[in-house]
Structures are given as C-alpha cells and as structure tokens.
Short mmCIF file of N, CA and C in Angstrom, two decimals:
data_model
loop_
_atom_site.label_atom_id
_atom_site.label_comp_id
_atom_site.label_asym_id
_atom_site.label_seq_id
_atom_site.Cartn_x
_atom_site.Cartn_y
_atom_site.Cartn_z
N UNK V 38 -10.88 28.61 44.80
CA UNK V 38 -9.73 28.72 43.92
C UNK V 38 -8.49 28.95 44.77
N UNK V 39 -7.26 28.22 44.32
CA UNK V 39 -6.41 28.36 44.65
C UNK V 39 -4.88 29.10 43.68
N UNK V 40 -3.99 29.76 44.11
CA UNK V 40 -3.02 29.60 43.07
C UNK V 40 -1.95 29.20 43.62
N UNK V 41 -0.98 28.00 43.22
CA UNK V 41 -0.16 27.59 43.69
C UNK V 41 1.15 28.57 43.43
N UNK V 42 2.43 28.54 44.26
CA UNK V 42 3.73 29.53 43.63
C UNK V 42 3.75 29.48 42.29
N UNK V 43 3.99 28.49 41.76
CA UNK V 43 3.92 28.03 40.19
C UNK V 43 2.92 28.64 39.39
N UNK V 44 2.03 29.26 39.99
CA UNK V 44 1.24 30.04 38.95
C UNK V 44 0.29 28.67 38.90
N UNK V 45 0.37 27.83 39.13
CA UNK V 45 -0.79 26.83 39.05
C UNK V 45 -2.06 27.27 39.48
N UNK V 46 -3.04 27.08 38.76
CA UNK V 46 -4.79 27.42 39.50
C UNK V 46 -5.34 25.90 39.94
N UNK V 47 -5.38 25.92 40.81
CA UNK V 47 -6.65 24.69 41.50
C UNK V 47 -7.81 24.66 41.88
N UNK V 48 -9.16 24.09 41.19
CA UNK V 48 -10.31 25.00 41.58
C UNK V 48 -11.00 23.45 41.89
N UNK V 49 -11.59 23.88 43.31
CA UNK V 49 -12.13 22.66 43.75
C UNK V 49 -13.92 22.99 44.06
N UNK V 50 -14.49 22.49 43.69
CA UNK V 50 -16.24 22.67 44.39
C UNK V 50 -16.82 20.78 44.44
N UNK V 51 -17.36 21.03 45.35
CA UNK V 51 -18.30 19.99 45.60
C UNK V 51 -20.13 20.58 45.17
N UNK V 52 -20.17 18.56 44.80
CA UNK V 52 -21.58 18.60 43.81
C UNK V 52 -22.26 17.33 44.84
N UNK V 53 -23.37 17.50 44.72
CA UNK V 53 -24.28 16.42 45.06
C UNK V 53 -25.30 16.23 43.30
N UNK V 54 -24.85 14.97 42.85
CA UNK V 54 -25.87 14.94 41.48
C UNK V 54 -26.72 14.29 41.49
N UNK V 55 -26.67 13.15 42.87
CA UNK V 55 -28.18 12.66 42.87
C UNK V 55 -28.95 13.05 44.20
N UNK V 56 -30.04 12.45 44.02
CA UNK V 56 -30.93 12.84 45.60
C UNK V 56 -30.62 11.37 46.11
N UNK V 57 -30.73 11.85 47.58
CA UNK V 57 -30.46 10.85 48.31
C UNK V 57 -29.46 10.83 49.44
N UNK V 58 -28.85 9.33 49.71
CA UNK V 58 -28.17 9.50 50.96
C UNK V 58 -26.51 9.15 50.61
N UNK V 59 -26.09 9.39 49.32
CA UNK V 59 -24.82 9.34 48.65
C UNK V 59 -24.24 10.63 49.38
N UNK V 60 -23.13 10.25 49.34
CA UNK V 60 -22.40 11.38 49.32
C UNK V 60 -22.11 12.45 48.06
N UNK V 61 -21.51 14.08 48.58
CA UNK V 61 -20.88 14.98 47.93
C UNK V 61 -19.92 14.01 46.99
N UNK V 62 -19.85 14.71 46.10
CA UNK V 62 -18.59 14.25 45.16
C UNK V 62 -17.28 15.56 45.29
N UNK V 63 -16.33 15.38 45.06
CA UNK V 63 -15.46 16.57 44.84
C UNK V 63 -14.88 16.80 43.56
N UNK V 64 -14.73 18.13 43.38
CA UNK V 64 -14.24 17.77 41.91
C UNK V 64 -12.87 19.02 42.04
N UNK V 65 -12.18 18.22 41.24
CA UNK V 65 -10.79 19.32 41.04
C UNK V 65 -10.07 19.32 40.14
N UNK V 66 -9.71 21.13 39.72
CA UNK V 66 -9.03 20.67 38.44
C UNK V 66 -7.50 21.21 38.57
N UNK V 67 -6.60 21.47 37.62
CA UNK V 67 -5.27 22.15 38.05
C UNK V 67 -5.10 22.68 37.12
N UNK V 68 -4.97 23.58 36.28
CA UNK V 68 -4.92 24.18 35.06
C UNK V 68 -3.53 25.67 35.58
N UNK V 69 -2.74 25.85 34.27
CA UNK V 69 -2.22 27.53 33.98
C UNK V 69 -2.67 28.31 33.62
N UNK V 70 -2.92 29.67 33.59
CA UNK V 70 -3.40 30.60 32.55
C UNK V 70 -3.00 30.28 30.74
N UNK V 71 -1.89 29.98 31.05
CA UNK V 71 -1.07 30.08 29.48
C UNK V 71 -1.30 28.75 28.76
N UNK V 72 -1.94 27.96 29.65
CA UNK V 72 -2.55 26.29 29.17
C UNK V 72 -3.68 27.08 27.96
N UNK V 73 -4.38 28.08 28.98
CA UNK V 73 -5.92 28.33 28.30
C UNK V 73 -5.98 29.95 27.50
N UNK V 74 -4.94 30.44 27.80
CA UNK V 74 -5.00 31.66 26.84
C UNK V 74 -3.98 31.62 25.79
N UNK V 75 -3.04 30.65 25.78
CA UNK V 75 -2.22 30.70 24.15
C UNK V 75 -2.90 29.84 23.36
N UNK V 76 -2.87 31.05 21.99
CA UNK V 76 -3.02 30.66 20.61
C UNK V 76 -2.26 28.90 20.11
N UNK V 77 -3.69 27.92 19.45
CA UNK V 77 -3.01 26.72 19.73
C UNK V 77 -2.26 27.29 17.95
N UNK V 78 -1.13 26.25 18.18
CA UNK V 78 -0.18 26.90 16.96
C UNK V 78 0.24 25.04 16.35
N UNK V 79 -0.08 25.05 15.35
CA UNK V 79 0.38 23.85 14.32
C UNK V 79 1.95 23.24 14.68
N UNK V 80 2.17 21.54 15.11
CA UNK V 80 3.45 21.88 15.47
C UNK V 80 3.95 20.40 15.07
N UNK V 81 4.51 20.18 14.57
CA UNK V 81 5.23 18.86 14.04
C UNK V 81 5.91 18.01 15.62
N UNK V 82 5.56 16.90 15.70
CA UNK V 82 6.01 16.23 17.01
C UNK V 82 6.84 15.09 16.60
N UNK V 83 6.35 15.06 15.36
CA UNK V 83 7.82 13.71 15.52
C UNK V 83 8.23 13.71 13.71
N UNK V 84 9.19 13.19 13.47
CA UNK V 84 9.62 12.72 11.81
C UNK V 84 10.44 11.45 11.96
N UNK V 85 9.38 10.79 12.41
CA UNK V 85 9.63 9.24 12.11
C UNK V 85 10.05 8.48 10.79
N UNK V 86 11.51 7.75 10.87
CA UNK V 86 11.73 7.09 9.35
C UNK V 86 10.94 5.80 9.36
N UNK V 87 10.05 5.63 8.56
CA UNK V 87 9.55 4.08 8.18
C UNK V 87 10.11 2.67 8.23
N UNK V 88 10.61 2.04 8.53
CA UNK V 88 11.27 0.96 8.91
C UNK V 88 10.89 -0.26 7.53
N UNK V 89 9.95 -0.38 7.37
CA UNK V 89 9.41 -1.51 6.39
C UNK V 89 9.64 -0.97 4.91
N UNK V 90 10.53 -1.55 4.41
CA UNK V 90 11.17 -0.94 2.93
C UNK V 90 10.09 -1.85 1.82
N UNK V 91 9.56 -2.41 2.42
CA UNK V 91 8.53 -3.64 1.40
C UNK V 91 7.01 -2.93 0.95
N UNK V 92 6.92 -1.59 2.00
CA UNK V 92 5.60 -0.97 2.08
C UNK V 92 6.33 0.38 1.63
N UNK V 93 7.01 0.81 1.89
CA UNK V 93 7.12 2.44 2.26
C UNK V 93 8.66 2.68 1.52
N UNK V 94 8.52 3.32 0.42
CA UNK V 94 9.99 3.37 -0.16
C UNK V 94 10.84 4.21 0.85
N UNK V 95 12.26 3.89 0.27
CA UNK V 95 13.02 4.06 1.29
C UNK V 95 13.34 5.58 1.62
N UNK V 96 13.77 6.39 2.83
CA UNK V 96 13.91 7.56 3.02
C UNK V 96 12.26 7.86 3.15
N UNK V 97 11.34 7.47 3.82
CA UNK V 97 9.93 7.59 4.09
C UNK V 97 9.66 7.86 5.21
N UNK V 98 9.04 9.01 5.63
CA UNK V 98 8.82 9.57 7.06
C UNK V 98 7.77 9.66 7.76
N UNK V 99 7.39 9.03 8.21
CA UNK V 99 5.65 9.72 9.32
C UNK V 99 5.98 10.84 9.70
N UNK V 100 5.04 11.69 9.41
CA UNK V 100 4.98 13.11 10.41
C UNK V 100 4.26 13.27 11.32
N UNK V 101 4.02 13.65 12.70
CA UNK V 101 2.82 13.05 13.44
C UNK V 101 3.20 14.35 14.11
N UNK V 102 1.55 15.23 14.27
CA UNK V 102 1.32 16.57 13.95
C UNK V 102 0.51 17.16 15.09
N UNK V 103 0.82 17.96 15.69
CA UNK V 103 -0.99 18.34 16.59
C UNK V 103 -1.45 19.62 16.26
N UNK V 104 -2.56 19.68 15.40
CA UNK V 104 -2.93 20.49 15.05
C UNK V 104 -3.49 22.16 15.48
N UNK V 105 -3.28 23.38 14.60
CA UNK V 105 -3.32 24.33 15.49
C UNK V 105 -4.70 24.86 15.05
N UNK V 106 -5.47 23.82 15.09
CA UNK V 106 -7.19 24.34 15.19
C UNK V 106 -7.75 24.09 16.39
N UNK V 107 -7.63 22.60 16.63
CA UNK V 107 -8.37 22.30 18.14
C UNK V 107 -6.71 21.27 18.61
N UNK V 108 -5.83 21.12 18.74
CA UNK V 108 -4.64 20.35 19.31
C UNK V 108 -4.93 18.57 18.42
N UNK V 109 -5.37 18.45 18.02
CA UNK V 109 -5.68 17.01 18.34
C UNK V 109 -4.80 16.62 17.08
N UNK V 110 -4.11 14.81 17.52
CA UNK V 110 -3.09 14.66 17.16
C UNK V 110 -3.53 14.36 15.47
N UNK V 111 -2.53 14.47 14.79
CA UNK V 111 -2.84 13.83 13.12
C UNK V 111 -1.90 13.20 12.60
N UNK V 112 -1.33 12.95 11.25
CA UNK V 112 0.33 12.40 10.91
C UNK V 112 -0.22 12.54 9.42
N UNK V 113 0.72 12.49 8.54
CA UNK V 113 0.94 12.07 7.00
C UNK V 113 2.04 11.14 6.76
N UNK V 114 2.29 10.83 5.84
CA UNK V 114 3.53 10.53 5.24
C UNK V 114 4.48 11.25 3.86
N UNK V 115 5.68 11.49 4.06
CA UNK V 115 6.58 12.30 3.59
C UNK V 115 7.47 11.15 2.73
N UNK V 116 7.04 11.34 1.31
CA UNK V 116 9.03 10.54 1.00
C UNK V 116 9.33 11.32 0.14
N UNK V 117 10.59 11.73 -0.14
CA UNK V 117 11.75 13.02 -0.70
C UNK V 117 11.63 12.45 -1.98
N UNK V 118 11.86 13.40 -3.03
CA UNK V 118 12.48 13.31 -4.13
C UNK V 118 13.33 14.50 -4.57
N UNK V 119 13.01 14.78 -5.98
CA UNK V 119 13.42 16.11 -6.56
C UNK V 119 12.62 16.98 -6.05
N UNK V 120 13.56 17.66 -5.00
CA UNK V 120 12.62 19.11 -4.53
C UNK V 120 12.62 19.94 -5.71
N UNK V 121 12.94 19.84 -6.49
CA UNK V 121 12.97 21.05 -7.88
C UNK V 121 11.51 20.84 -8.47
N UNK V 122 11.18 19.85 -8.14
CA UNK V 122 9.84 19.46 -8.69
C UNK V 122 8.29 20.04 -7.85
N UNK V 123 7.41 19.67 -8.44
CA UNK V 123 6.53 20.26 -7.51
C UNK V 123 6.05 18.71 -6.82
N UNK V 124 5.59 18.70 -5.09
CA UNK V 124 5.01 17.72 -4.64
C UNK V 124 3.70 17.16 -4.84
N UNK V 125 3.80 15.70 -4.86
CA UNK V 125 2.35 15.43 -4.86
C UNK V 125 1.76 15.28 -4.16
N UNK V 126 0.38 15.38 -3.30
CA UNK V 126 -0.07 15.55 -2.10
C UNK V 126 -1.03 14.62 -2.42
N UNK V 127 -1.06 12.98 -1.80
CA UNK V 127 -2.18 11.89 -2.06
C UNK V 127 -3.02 12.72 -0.83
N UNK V 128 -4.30 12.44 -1.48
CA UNK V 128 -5.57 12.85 -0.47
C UNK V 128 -6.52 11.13 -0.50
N UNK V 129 -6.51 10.51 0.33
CA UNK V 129 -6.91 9.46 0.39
C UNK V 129 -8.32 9.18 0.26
N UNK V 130 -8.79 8.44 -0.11
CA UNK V 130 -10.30 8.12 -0.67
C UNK V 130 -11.26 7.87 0.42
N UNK V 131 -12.41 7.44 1.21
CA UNK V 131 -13.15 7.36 1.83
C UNK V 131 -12.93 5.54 2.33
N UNK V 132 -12.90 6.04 3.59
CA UNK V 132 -12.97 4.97 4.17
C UNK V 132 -11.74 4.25 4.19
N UNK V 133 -10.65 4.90 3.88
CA UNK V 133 -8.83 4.62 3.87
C UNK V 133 -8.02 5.48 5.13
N UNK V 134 -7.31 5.12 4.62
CA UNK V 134 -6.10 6.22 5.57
C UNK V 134 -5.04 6.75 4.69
N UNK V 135 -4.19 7.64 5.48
CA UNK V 135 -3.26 8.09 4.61
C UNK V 135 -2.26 7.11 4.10
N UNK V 136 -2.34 5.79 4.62
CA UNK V 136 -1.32 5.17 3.99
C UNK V 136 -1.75 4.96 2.53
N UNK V 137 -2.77 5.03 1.92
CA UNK V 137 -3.48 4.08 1.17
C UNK V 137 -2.65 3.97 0.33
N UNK V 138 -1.82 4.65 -0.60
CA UNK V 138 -0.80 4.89 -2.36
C UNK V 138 0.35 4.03 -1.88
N UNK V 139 0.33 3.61 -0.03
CA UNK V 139 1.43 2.75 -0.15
C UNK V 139 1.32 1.01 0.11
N UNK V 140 -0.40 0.81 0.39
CA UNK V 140 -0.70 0.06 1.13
C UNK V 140 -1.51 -0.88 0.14
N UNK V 141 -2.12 -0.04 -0.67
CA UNK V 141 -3.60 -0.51 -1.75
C UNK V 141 -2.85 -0.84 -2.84
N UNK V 142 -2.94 -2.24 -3.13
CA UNK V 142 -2.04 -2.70 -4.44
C UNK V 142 -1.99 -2.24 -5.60
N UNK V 143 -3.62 -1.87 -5.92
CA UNK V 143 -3.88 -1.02 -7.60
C UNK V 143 -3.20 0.51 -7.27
N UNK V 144 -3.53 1.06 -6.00
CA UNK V 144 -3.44 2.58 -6.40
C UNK V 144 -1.66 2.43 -6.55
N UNK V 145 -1.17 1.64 -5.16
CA UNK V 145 0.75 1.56 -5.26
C UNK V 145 0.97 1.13 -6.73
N UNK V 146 0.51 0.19 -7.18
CA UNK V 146 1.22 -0.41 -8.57
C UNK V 146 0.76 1.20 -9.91
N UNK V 147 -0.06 1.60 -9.38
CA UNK V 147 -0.61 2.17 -11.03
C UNK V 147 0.17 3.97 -10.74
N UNK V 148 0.02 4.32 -9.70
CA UNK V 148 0.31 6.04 -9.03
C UNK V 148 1.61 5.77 -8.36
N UNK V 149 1.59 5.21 -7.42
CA UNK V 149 3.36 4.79 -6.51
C UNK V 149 3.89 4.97 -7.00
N UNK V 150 4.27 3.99 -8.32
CA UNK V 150 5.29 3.88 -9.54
C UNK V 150 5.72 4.56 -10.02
N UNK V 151 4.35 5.47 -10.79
CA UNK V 151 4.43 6.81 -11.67
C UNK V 151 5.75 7.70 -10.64
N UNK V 152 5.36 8.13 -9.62
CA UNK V 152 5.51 9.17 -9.03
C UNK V 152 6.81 8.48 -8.54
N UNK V 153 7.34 7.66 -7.64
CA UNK V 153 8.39 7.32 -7.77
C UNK V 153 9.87 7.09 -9.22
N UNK V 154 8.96 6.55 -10.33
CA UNK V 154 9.89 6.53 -10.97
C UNK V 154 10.14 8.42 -11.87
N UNK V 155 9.00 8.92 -11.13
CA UNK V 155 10.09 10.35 -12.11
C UNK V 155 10.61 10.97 -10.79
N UNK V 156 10.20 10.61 -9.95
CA UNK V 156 11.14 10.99 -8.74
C UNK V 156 10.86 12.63 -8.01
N UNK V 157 9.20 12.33 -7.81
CA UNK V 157 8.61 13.53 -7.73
C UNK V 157 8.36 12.96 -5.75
N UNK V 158 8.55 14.42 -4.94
CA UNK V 158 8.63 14.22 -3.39
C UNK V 158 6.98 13.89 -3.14
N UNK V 159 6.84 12.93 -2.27
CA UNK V 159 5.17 12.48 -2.15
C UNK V 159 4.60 12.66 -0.42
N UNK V 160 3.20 13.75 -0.13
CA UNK V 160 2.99 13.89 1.08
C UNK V 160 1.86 13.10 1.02
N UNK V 161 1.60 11.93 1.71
CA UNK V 161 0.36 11.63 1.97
C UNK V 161 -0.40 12.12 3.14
N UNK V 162 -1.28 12.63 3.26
CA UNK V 162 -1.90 12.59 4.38
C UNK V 162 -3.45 11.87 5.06
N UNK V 163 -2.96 11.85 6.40
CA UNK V 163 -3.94 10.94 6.72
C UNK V 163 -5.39 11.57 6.65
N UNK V 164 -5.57 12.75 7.47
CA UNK V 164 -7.08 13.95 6.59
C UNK V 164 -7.94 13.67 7.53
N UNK V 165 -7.65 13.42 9.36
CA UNK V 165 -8.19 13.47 10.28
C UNK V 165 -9.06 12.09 10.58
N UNK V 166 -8.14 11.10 9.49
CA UNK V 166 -9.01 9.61 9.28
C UNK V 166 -10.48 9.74 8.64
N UNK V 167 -10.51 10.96 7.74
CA UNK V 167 -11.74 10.77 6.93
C UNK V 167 -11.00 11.26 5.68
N UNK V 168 -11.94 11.09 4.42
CA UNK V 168 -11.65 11.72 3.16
C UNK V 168 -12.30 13.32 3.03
N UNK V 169 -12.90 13.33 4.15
CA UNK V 169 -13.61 15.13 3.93
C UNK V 169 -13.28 16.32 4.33
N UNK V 170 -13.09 17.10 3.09
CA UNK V 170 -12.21 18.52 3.46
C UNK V 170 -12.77 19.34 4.54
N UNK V 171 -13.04 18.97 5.58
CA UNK V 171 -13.66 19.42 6.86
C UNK V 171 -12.86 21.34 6.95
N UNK V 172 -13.10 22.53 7.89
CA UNK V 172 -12.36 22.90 7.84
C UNK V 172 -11.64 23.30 8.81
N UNK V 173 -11.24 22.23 9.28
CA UNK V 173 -10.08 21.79 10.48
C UNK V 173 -9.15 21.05 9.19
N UNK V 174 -9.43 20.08 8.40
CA UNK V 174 -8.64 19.59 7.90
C UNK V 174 -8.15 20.65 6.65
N UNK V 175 -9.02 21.82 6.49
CA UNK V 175 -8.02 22.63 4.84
C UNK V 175 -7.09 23.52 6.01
N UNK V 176 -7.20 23.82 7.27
CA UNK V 176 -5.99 24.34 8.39
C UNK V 176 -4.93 23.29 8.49
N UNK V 177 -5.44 22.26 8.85
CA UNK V 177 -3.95 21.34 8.70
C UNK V 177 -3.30 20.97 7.61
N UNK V 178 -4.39 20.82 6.11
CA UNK V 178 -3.52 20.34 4.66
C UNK V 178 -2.21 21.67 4.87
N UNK V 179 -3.04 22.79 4.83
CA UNK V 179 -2.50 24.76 4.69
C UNK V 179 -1.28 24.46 5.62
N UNK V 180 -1.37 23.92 6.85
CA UNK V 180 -0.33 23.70 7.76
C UNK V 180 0.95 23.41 6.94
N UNK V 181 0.05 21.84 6.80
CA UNK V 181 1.48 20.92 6.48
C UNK V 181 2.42 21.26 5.03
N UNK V 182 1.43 21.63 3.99
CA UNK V 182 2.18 22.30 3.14
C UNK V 182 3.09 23.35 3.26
N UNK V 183 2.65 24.18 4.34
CA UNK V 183 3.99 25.16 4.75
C UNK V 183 5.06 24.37 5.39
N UNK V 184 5.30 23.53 6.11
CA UNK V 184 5.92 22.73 6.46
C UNK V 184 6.38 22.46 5.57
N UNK V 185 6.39 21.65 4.53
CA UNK V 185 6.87 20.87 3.86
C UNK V 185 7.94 21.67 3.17
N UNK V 186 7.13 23.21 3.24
CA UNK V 186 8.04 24.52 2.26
C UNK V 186 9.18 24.63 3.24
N UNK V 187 9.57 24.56 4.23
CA UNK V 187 9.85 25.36 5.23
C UNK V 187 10.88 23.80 5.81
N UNK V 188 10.69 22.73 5.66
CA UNK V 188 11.58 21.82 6.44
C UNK V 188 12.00 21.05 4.86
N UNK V 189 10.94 20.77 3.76
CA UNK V 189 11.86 20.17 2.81
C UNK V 189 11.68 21.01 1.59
N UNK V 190 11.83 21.97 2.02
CA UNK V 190 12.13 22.91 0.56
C UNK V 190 11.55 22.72 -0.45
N UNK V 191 10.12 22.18 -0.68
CA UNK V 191 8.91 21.84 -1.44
C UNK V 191 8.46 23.13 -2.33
N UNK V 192 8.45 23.50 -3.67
CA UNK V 192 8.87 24.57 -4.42
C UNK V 192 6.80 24.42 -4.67
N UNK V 193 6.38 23.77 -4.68
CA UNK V 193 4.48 23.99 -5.22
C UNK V 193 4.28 22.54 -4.91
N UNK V 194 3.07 22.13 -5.07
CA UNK V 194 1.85 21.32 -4.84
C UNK V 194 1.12 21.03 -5.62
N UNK V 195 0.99 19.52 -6.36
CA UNK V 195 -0.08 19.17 -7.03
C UNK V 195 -1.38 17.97 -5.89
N UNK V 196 -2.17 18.62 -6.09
CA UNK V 196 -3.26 17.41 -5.28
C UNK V 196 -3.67 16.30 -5.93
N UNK V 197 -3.59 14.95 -5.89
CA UNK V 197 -4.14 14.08 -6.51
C UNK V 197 -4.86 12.86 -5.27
N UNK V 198 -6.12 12.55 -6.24
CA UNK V 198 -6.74 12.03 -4.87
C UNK V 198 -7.95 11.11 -5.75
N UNK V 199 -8.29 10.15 -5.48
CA UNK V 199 -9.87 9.47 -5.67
C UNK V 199 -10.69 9.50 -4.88
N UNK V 200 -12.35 8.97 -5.71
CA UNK V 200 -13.47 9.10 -4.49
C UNK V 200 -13.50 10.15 -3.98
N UNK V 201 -13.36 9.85 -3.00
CA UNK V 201 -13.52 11.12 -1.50
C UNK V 201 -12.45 12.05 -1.47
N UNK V 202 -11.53 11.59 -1.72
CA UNK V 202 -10.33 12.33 -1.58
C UNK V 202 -9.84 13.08 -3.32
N UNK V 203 -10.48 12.80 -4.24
CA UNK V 203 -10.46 13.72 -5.19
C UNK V 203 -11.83 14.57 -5.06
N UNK V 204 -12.70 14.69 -4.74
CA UNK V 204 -13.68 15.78 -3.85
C UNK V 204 -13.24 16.29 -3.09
N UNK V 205 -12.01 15.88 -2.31
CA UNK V 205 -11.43 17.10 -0.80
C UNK V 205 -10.54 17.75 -2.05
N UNK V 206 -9.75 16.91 -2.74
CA UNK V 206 -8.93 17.96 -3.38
C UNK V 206 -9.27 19.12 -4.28
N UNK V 207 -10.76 19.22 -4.85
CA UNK V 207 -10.79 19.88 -5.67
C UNK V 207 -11.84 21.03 -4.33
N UNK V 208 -12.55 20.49 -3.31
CA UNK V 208 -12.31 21.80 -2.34
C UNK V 208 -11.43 22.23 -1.93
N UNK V 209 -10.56 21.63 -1.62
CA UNK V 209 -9.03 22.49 -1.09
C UNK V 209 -9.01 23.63 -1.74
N UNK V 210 -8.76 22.88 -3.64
CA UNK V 210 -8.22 23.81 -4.26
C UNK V 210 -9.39 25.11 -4.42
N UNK V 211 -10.28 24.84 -4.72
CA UNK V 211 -11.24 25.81 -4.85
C UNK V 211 -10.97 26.95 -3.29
N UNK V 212 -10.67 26.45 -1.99
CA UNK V 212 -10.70 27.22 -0.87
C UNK V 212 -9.49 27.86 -0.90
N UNK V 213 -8.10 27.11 -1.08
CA UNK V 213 -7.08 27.38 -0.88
C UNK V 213 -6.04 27.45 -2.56
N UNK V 214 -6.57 28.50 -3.63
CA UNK V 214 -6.41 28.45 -4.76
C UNK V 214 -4.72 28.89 -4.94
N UNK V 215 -4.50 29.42 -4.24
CA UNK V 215 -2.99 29.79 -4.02
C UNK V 215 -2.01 28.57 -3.27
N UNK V 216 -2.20 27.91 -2.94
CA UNK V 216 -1.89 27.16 -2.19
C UNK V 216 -1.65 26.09 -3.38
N UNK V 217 -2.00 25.84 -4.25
CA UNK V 217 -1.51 24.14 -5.38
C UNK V 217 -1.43 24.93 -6.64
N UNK V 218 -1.01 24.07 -7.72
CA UNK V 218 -0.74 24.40 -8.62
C UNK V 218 -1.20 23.62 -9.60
N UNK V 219 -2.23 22.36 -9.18
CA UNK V 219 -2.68 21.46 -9.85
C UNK V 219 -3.83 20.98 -9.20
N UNK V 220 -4.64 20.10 -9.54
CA UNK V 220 -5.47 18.47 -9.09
C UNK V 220 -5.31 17.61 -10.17
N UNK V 221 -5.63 16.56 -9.43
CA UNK V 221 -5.30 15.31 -10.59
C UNK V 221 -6.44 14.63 -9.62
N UNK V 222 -8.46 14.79 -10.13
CA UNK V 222 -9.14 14.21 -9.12
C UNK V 222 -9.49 12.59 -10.04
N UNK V 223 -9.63 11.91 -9.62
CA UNK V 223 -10.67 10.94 -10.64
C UNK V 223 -11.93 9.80 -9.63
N UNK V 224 -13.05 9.51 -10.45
CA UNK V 224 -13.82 8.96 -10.13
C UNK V 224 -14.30 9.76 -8.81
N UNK V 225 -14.57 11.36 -9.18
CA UNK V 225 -15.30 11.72 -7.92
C UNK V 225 -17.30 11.37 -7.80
#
C-alpha cells in the first residue's frame, strides 16, 4: 500500500492464477477513503429538455439520476403542469420503459390525453428498466418524488400504472402509504 500526497491509496499485489510457466500478473488499484466511506446519496445529474415535440409534449424533461442505494445510473420523465394539482406518476408495464404513456399509441391516445388535457404535471419513470417494485426501486420512486417536491413544487402523488407496473404501484403504495394519495392500477 501506498498513499499518495493527495490522500490517494494505491494497493498493488501480484497473483500467479495459473500453474505453469506464465508469468505473475500485477494488479492495482487507486481508490480515496471518502470514494468508500461516504454515504451514497440520491442525486439528479442532468434535466434534459426533450427535443421531439411529436413524442414528448412540450416543456418535457429527462431526469437522469444515480441512485442513492447502490450509485447506478436511472432517468424518468418530467412534464409540468398545474402544480396545484396532484402528480401523476406512470409506472410502466413489463417489458416497457419509462417512455411507454409517450411512446405506446393506445396508452398515449387513451391516458396522455386525459392527463394532458386537464393539465395535471406527469413523472414517468423508467423503474430500473423493469416493471418490479424491487427495493432499490421503492428508494428511488421515494427519491424522485421528493425531488419532484423540492425542484417542482409537486403538492401529492397519484400512481397509475398497468400489468406490471400497476402491481409495482399498488406495492409502492402499500410500502410507502404516506408517500401517494392515490393508485389508478388496471389489468394487474
């Protein structure tokens, strides 16, 4: 072990992993203390505006997230309305992504609409690219909903979701009962 001025650690050992007439391998790593002893903490990395007005109504944001369970990256999608209202939080169905309410012709034409034309703020999220309330993913929904309180002034939470994703929503709600104020599941 080494520590560089920087507080850097460098820890080098040599391995032999096979028998024979190969050589040692070396191995080295470079790590901080504060890499491996801070608390990982939920952190918004980007608020990307949507560019394609044909998919994604307008004022539509990617959020692209690294989560403070294990770091690993995630995103939803954000579009504004009446913050006076409560948000709707699409939980996407199995085997989709979070785009799906903007992407899937029946769910955009039949839910999009609804929710756009009363002009209610919409979070989709993507849900770790599965529909299952894993619980890494009820830490990041819990995340992003504070977020949403906290950067767009999001007053409550209704969950609405199919398939798979009306089964995460009605665990959410069952885990995180304070946290929504609704579900709207169907065809679980």
């Amino acid at each position: 072990l080494e520590v560089l001025p920087d507080g850097t650690i460098v820890a080098t050992t040599y391995i032999k992993y096979r028998a024979g007439p190969e050589k040692n391998s070396v191995v080295n790593t470079r790590f901080m203390l504060d890499e491996i002893d801070a608390p990982r903490r939920f952190h918004v990395t980007s608020r990307t505006p949507m560019q394609d007005t044909r998919v994604y109504p307008a004022g539509t944001v990617r959020i692209t997230y690294r989560s403070g369970v294990d770091g690993a990256e995630d995103w939803a999608l954000y579009r504004p309305g009446d913050n006076k209202r409560l948000t709707v939080v699409y939980l996407h169905g199995s085997f989709s992504s979070g785009d799906q309410i903007f992407t899937r012709k029946d769910i955009r034409d039949f839910w999009l609409t609804k929710i756009l034309a009363a002009d209610f703020p919409l979070l989709s999220i993507n849900m770790r690219g599965t529909s299952y309330m894993s619980p890494a993913a009820v830490a990041d929904l819990t995340d992003l909903l504070n977020d949403c309180r906290k950067h767009y002034d999001s007053k409550g939470f209704v969950l609405l979701g199919g398939s798979g994703g009306a089964s995460s929503a009605m665990a959410y709600a069952c885990l995180e009962p304070k946290q929504v104020s609704g579900v709207i599941a169907m065809g679980m």
